[in-house]
Coordinates of C-alpha atoms in Angstrom, one line a residue:
M11 CA 4.9 29.0 18.5
D12 CA 6.5 26.9 15.7
H13 CA 5.4 28.5 12.4
K14 CA 6.0 25.8 10.0
L15 CA 3.5 23.1 9.5
I16 CA 5.1 19.6 9.4
P17 CA 2.6 17.0 7.7
V18 CA 3.0 13.6 9.1
L19 CA 3.1 12.3 5.0
Q20 CA 4.0 14.6 1.8
P21 CA 4.9 13.6 -1.7
S22 CA 8.3 14.9 -2.5
I23 CA 8.0 16.0 -5.9
G24 CA 10.6 18.2 -7.7
Q25 CA 11.4 19.6 -11.2
E26 CA 12.0 16.6 -12.8
E27 CA 8.6 15.2 -12.2
I28 CA 7.5 18.9 -13.6
D29 CA 9.2 18.2 -16.9
A30 CA 8.3 14.9 -17.4
V31 CA 4.7 16.0 -17.0
T32 CA 5.2 18.4 -19.4
E33 CA 6.8 16.4 -22.1
V34 CA 3.5 14.2 -21.8
L35 CA 1.5 17.1 -22.4
R36 CA 3.5 18.4 -25.5
S37 CA 3.3 15.0 -26.9
G38 CA -0.2 14.9 -27.8
W39 CA -0.9 11.8 -26.2
L40 CA -2.1 11.7 -22.8
G41 CA -3.8 8.3 -21.8
L42 CA -2.9 4.7 -22.0
G43 CA 0.3 5.1 -23.8
P44 CA 3.6 4.2 -24.2
K45 CA 5.0 6.0 -20.9
T46 CA 2.7 3.8 -19.3
E47 CA 4.2 0.9 -21.0
Q48 CA 7.3 1.7 -20.3
F49 CA 6.6 2.5 -16.7
E50 CA 5.3 -0.9 -16.5
Q51 CA 8.4 -3.1 -18.0
E52 CA 10.6 -0.7 -15.7
F53 CA 8.1 -1.4 -12.6
A54 CA 8.2 -4.9 -13.1
K55 CA 12.0 -4.8 -13.4
F56 CA 12.7 -2.7 -10.1
V57 CA 10.5 -5.6 -8.1
G58 CA 11.6 -8.7 -10.0
S59 CA 8.3 -9.8 -11.5
R60 CA 7.6 -10.8 -15.1
F61 CA 4.9 -8.7 -15.5
A62 CA 3.1 -5.1 -13.9
V63 CA 0.2 -4.0 -15.1
A64 CA -0.2 -0.1 -14.5
L65 CA -3.9 1.0 -12.8
N66 CA -5.5 4.3 -11.6
S67 CA -5.1 3.2 -7.8
G68 CA -4.4 0.9 -5.5
S69 CA -8.2 0.3 -4.8
A70 CA -8.6 -0.8 -8.4
A71 CA -5.4 -3.4 -8.0
L72 CA -7.2 -4.8 -5.1
H73 CA -10.6 -5.1 -7.2
L74 CA -8.8 -6.7 -10.3
A75 CA -7.2 -9.4 -7.9
M76 CA -10.4 -10.4 -6.6
D77 CA -12.0 -10.1 -9.7
I78 CA -9.6 -12.3 -12.0
L79 CA -9.4 -14.5 -8.8
G80 CA -12.9 -15.7 -9.8
I81 CA -13.7 -14.7 -6.1
G82 CA -17.5 -14.0 -5.4
P83 CA -20.4 -14.4 -3.7
G84 CA -20.4 -17.3 -0.9
D85 CA -16.8 -17.0 -1.0
E86 CA -14.8 -15.8 2.2
V87 CA -11.4 -13.8 1.9
I88 CA -9.0 -13.6 5.4
V89 CA -8.2 -9.8 5.9
P90 CA -6.7 -7.6 8.7
S91 CA -8.8 -5.0 10.4
I92 CA -5.9 -2.4 10.9
T93 CA -5.5 -1.3 7.1
F94 CA -6.9 1.3 4.7
I95 CA -10.6 0.5 4.3
S96 CA -9.8 -0.4 0.1
T97 CA -8.1 -3.9 1.4
V98 CA -11.8 -5.0 3.2
H99 CA -14.1 -3.1 0.3
A100 CA -12.1 -5.0 -2.4
V101 CA -13.8 -8.3 -1.1
S102 CA -17.3 -6.6 -1.0
Y103 CA -16.8 -5.1 -4.9
V104 CA -16.7 -9.0 -5.9
G105 CA -19.6 -10.0 -3.8
A106 CA -17.3 -12.1 -1.4
T107 CA -17.3 -11.5 2.4
P108 CA -14.5 -10.2 4.4
V109 CA -13.3 -12.6 7.6
F110 CA -11.2 -10.4 9.8
A111 CA -8.1 -11.8 11.1
D112 CA -6.2 -10.2 14.3
I113 CA -2.6 -8.8 14.2
D114 CA 0.9 -9.3 15.5
R115 CA 1.3 -7.2 18.5
S116 CA 5.0 -6.0 17.4
T117 CA 4.9 -5.9 13.8
M118 CA 0.7 -5.1 13.6
N119 CA 0.8 -7.2 10.4
I120 CA -1.4 -10.0 10.1
S121 CA -1.2 -12.9 12.5
P122 CA -0.4 -16.1 10.8
A123 CA -1.8 -18.2 13.9
D124 CA -4.7 -16.2 13.6
I125 CA -5.5 -16.6 9.7
E126 CA -5.5 -20.4 10.6
R127 CA -8.0 -20.2 12.8
K128 CA -10.4 -18.3 10.5
I129 CA -9.9 -20.4 7.5
T130 CA -13.3 -22.2 6.7
D131 CA -14.4 -24.5 3.7
K132 CA -15.3 -21.2 2.4
T133 CA -11.9 -19.6 2.4
K134 CA -10.5 -18.8 -1.2
A135 CA -8.0 -16.4 -0.4
I136 CA -6.0 -14.0 1.7
I137 CA -5.0 -10.4 1.4
V138 CA -2.0 -9.3 3.3
V139 CA -0.9 -5.9 4.4
H140 CA 2.5 -4.8 4.6
M141 CA 1.8 -2.3 7.5
G142 CA 3.7 0.9 7.4
G143 CA 6.2 -0.7 5.0
H144 CA 7.1 -3.7 7.4
P145 CA 7.0 -7.2 5.3
C146 CA 4.6 -10.0 6.6
D147 CA 6.0 -13.2 7.7
M148 CA 5.3 -14.5 4.2
D149 CA 7.2 -17.8 4.3
A150 CA 4.4 -18.8 7.1
I151 CA 1.2 -17.5 5.3
H152 CA 2.3 -19.0 2.1
E153 CA 2.9 -22.2 3.7
L154 CA -0.3 -22.1 5.5
A155 CA -2.1 -21.2 2.1
Q156 CA -0.5 -23.8 0.1
S157 CA -1.4 -26.3 2.4
K158 CA -5.5 -25.3 2.1
G159 CA -5.1 -24.4 -1.5
I160 CA -5.7 -20.8 -0.7
K161 CA -4.5 -17.7 -3.0
V162 CA -2.6 -15.2 -1.5
V163 CA -2.8 -11.5 -2.2
E164 CA -0.4 -8.9 -1.2
D165 CA -1.5 -5.5 -0.7
A166 CA 1.8 -3.5 -1.0
A167 CA 0.7 -0.2 -0.6
H168 CA 2.7 0.9 1.8
A169 CA 5.8 -1.7 1.0
C170 CA 6.8 -0.3 -2.6
G171 CA 11.1 -0.9 -2.2
A172 CA 10.8 -3.0 1.0
E173 CA 12.5 -6.6 0.8
Y174 CA 11.7 -9.9 2.3
K175 CA 14.5 -12.4 2.6
G176 CA 16.8 -10.9 0.0
K177 CA 13.7 -10.2 -2.9
R178 CA 11.8 -7.4 -3.1
I179 CA 8.1 -7.0 -2.4
G180 CA 6.2 -7.6 -5.7
S181 CA 7.9 -10.7 -6.5
T182 CA 7.2 -13.1 -3.5
S183 CA 3.9 -13.9 -4.4
E184 CA 1.5 -14.8 -7.4
I185 CA -0.1 -11.3 -7.0
T186 CA 1.0 -7.9 -5.7
C187 CA -1.2 -5.0 -5.2
F188 CA 0.7 -1.7 -5.1
S189 CA -0.5 2.3 -4.9
F190 CA 0.8 5.0 -6.2
H191 CA -1.2 7.8 -4.5
A192 CA 0.3 11.2 -3.7
V193 CA 1.6 10.4 -0.2
K194 CA 3.0 6.7 -1.1
N195 CA 6.8 5.9 -1.0
L196 CA 6.8 6.0 -4.8
T197 CA 4.1 8.5 -6.1
S198 CA 2.1 9.0 -9.4
G199 CA -0.2 11.6 -8.6
E200 CA -2.7 9.2 -8.3
G201 CA -2.2 5.4 -9.6
G202 CA -1.7 1.8 -9.0
A203 CA -0.3 -1.9 -10.1
I204 CA -0.4 -5.3 -9.7
T205 CA 3.0 -7.4 -10.2
C206 CA 2.2 -10.8 -11.5
N207 CA 4.1 -14.0 -13.2
T208 CA 1.5 -15.5 -15.1
E209 CA 1.1 -14.9 -18.7
W210 CA -3.1 -15.6 -18.0
M211 CA -3.0 -13.2 -15.2
N212 CA -1.2 -10.5 -17.0
R213 CA -3.7 -11.0 -20.5
K214 CA -7.0 -10.9 -18.3
L215 CA -5.9 -7.7 -15.9
R216 CA -5.0 -5.8 -19.5
E217 CA -8.7 -6.9 -20.5
K218 CA -10.1 -6.1 -17.2
R219 CA -8.7 -2.5 -16.7
W220 CA -9.7 -1.3 -20.1
V221 CA -13.7 -2.0 -19.9
G222 CA -13.0 -6.0 -21.2
I223 CA -11.7 -5.2 -24.9
S224 CA -9.7 -7.9 -25.9
R225 CA -6.9 -6.9 -28.4
D226 CA -6.3 -10.9 -28.9
T227 CA -9.6 -11.2 -30.6
W228 CA -9.2 -7.9 -31.9
I229 CA -6.1 -8.7 -33.7
R230 CA -7.2 -12.3 -34.4
S231 CA -10.0 -10.8 -36.2
S232 CA -8.4 -7.7 -37.9
S233 CA -5.8 -8.5 -40.7
E234 CA -7.7 -6.5 -43.0
K235 CA -7.1 -2.7 -42.7
V236 CA -10.7 -1.6 -42.9
Y237 CA -11.5 -3.6 -39.7
A238 CA -8.8 -1.4 -37.8
W239 CA -11.3 0.5 -35.9
Q240 CA -13.1 -3.3 -34.6
Y241 CA -12.4 -4.7 -31.1
F242 CA -14.5 -7.4 -29.0
V243 CA -15.9 -7.3 -25.5
D244 CA -15.9 -10.9 -24.1
K245 CA -16.6 -9.9 -20.4
V246 CA -17.7 -6.8 -18.7
G247 CA -14.8 -4.9 -17.4
Y248 CA -13.6 -1.6 -15.9
K249 CA -11.5 2.0 -16.7
Y250 CA -8.8 1.0 -14.5
H251 CA -6.0 2.0 -16.5
M252 CA -3.7 4.4 -15.9
N253 CA -2.4 7.4 -18.1
D254 CA 0.5 8.7 -19.7
M255 CA 0.8 11.8 -18.0
Q256 CA 0.8 9.8 -14.0
A257 CA 3.3 7.3 -15.7
A258 CA 5.7 9.9 -16.5
I259 CA 5.9 11.3 -12.6
G260 CA 6.5 7.3 -11.7
L261 CA 8.9 6.7 -13.6
V262 CA 11.1 9.7 -12.5
Q263 CA 9.9 8.7 -8.8
L264 CA 11.1 4.9 -10.0
G265 CA 14.5 6.2 -10.2
K266 CA 14.5 8.1 -7.1
L267 CA 12.9 5.6 -5.1
D268 CA 15.9 4.0 -3.3
Q269 CA 17.3 7.2 -2.5
L270 CA 13.5 8.7 -1.6
N271 CA 13.5 4.9 0.8
G272 CA 17.0 6.0 2.0
R273 CA 15.5 9.1 3.4
R274 CA 12.9 7.6 5.4
R275 CA 15.1 5.3 6.7
E276 CA 17.6 7.8 8.0
I277 CA 14.7 9.7 9.3
A278 CA 13.1 6.4 10.9
E279 CA 16.8 5.3 12.4
R280 CA 16.8 9.0 14.2
Y281 CA 13.9 8.5 16.0
Q282 CA 14.5 5.0 17.2
S283 CA 17.9 6.7 18.4
E284 CA 16.9 9.9 20.0
L285 CA 13.6 8.2 21.5
K286 CA 14.7 4.9 23.0
D287 CA 15.0 6.1 26.3
L288 CA 11.5 7.3 26.7
E289 CA 9.5 4.5 28.5
W290 CA 6.3 5.9 28.0
I291 CA 6.2 4.9 24.2
E292 CA 7.1 1.1 22.3
L293 CA 9.0 2.0 18.9
P294 CA 8.5 0.4 15.7
Q295 CA 11.3 -2.1 14.8
E296 CA 12.6 -4.1 11.7
Q297 CA 12.0 -7.6 11.8
T298 CA 14.7 -10.1 11.1
D299 CA 14.9 -10.9 7.3
T300 CA 13.3 -7.8 6.1
K301 CA 13.8 -4.6 4.8
S302 CA 11.0 -2.1 5.6
A303 CA 10.4 0.6 3.3
W304 CA 9.2 2.9 6.4
H305 CA 6.0 4.4 4.8
L306 CA 4.9 5.2 8.2
F307 CA 6.8 5.5 11.5
Q308 CA 4.3 4.2 13.9
I309 CA 4.8 4.7 18.2
K310 CA 2.6 2.8 20.5
F311 CA 1.8 4.1 24.1
K312 CA 2.1 1.9 27.1
D313 CA -1.0 4.0 28.4
E314 CA -3.7 4.8 25.6
T315 CA -4.8 8.0 27.6
L316 CA -1.3 9.5 26.8
R317 CA -2.2 9.7 22.9
D318 CA -4.9 12.5 22.4
R319 CA -2.6 14.4 24.7
L320 CA 0.7 14.4 22.7
I321 CA -1.5 15.1 19.4
A322 CA -2.7 17.7 20.7
H323 CA 0.7 19.1 22.2
L324 CA 2.4 18.5 18.6
Q325 CA -0.7 20.3 17.0
E326 CA 0.1 23.5 19.2
H327 CA 3.6 23.1 17.9
N328 CA 2.4 22.8 14.3
I329 CA 3.5 18.8 14.0
A330 CA 1.1 17.0 12.6
T331 CA 0.4 13.1 13.6
G332 CA -1.7 10.6 12.4
V333 CA -3.6 7.2 13.4
H334 CA -3.1 4.1 10.8
Y335 CA -6.0 3.2 11.2
Y336 CA -9.2 3.0 12.9
P337 CA -10.2 -0.9 12.6
C338 CA -12.2 -1.7 9.7
H339 CA -14.8 -4.2 11.3
L340 CA -15.5 -1.1 13.5
H341 CA -16.8 1.1 10.6
P342 CA -20.7 0.7 10.3
V343 CA -20.4 -0.6 6.8
Y344 CA -18.8 -4.1 8.3
L345 CA -20.3 -4.2 12.1
H346 CA -22.5 -6.8 10.7
L347 CA -19.5 -9.4 10.4
K348 CA -19.2 -9.3 14.2
A349 CA -15.3 -9.8 13.9
I350 CA -13.7 -11.4 17.0
V351 CA -10.4 -9.5 16.7
P352 CA -9.4 -8.5 20.3
L353 CA -5.7 -7.1 19.7
S354 CA -6.9 -4.7 16.6
S355 CA -10.0 -3.4 18.5
E356 CA -7.5 -2.5 21.3
I357 CA -4.1 -1.7 19.8
W358 CA -6.1 1.3 17.9
K359 CA -6.6 3.3 20.8
S360 CA -2.3 3.3 21.5
I361 CA -0.7 4.0 18.0
L362 CA 0.4 7.0 16.7
T363 CA 2.0 8.1 13.4
L364 CA 5.1 10.6 13.5
P365 CA 6.1 12.9 10.3
I366 CA 8.5 10.4 8.2
H367 CA 9.0 11.5 4.4
P368 CA 11.8 12.8 2.5
N369 CA 10.9 16.3 2.9
V370 CA 11.2 16.0 6.7
T371 CA 14.6 18.3 7.1
E372 CA 17.3 17.6 9.9
E373 CA 15.9 20.6 11.6
D374 CA 12.1 19.5 11.3
Q375 CA 13.1 16.2 12.9
E376 CA 15.0 17.9 15.6
R377 CA 11.7 19.8 16.5
I378 CA 9.8 17.1 16.4
I379 CA 11.8 15.2 18.8
S380 CA 12.6 17.9 21.4
R381 CA 8.6 18.6 21.5
I382 CA 7.9 14.6 22.3
R383 CA 11.0 14.9 24.7
E384 CA 9.5 18.0 26.6
F385 CA 5.9 16.1 27.0
K386 CA 4.9 15.4 30.6
P387 CA 3.6 11.7 30.7

């Protein structure tokens, strides 16, 4: 029996992050403040966008993206089904209808051909998800969206540090949503961000994340000191901002991101070289012109009956695995949409995520690989 549990995903936190939070706690400024602003500037610079707006979750980012694009009741938004439920909920939050498009078998990313089939007169946007950190076919998606006058929103929850045709994800579309949840490639404990390139989006996002308070109106109307307390709320907003404790963790993580992602890549490459001769599984491959962030390492089984047996076998040896994801269109809340996505409905039964995070040691990976190799399919 192997005693140490190897988790499938885990944050990689060191003394620097602990010190950074301590410094914020001692400063007396815990909320939305200077650290958050510093994180926004450095994150925007890192991904190559003009602006980054820091939020309290990736779900909040997706909701605000829908909100500022003016999507609402009567509109349709095309989404993949193999994704975390937040991608789809964001469409529901604004009263629009999610329309499920199928995926490409090899990448498990949304299929441009199926997006095209699902477009109607009501389609206002497409949310694409870079599954496991592998960028989608953005050229094909942008071309399609532009020809139909549809907005593209990237859900880059898995893709922090990933690249498409030499450009970092976060700079390739009008609006990109990130998650800094505990087990993401860059964590701030909890948190998220939107990157964008237009002044009006940046301004609108800042108002929306801070309960609709308009700084512009406030600054215009408060030249007199006595009214410095006064502010105006133009529209309904939300309590979605990041705080300085989260930003302090995020800044340290941003400094380490290339190194952390580099370690993920080493783990992925070792799995690929040491499991490639196993005929009963198919390994994930990086597409041409892309650089994955390797948030997940998802294997596929040629025979779906093997998956649950391997899960149990690895569990006996204290190795955790995951399934990303049970399709969103099969959850009771979305069954009424009667999605037609045959590949998504099938493929989830044969996918499994192996442990991949910077804390996986050489010995841990040795153990995972040998336990998989000894399995009798």
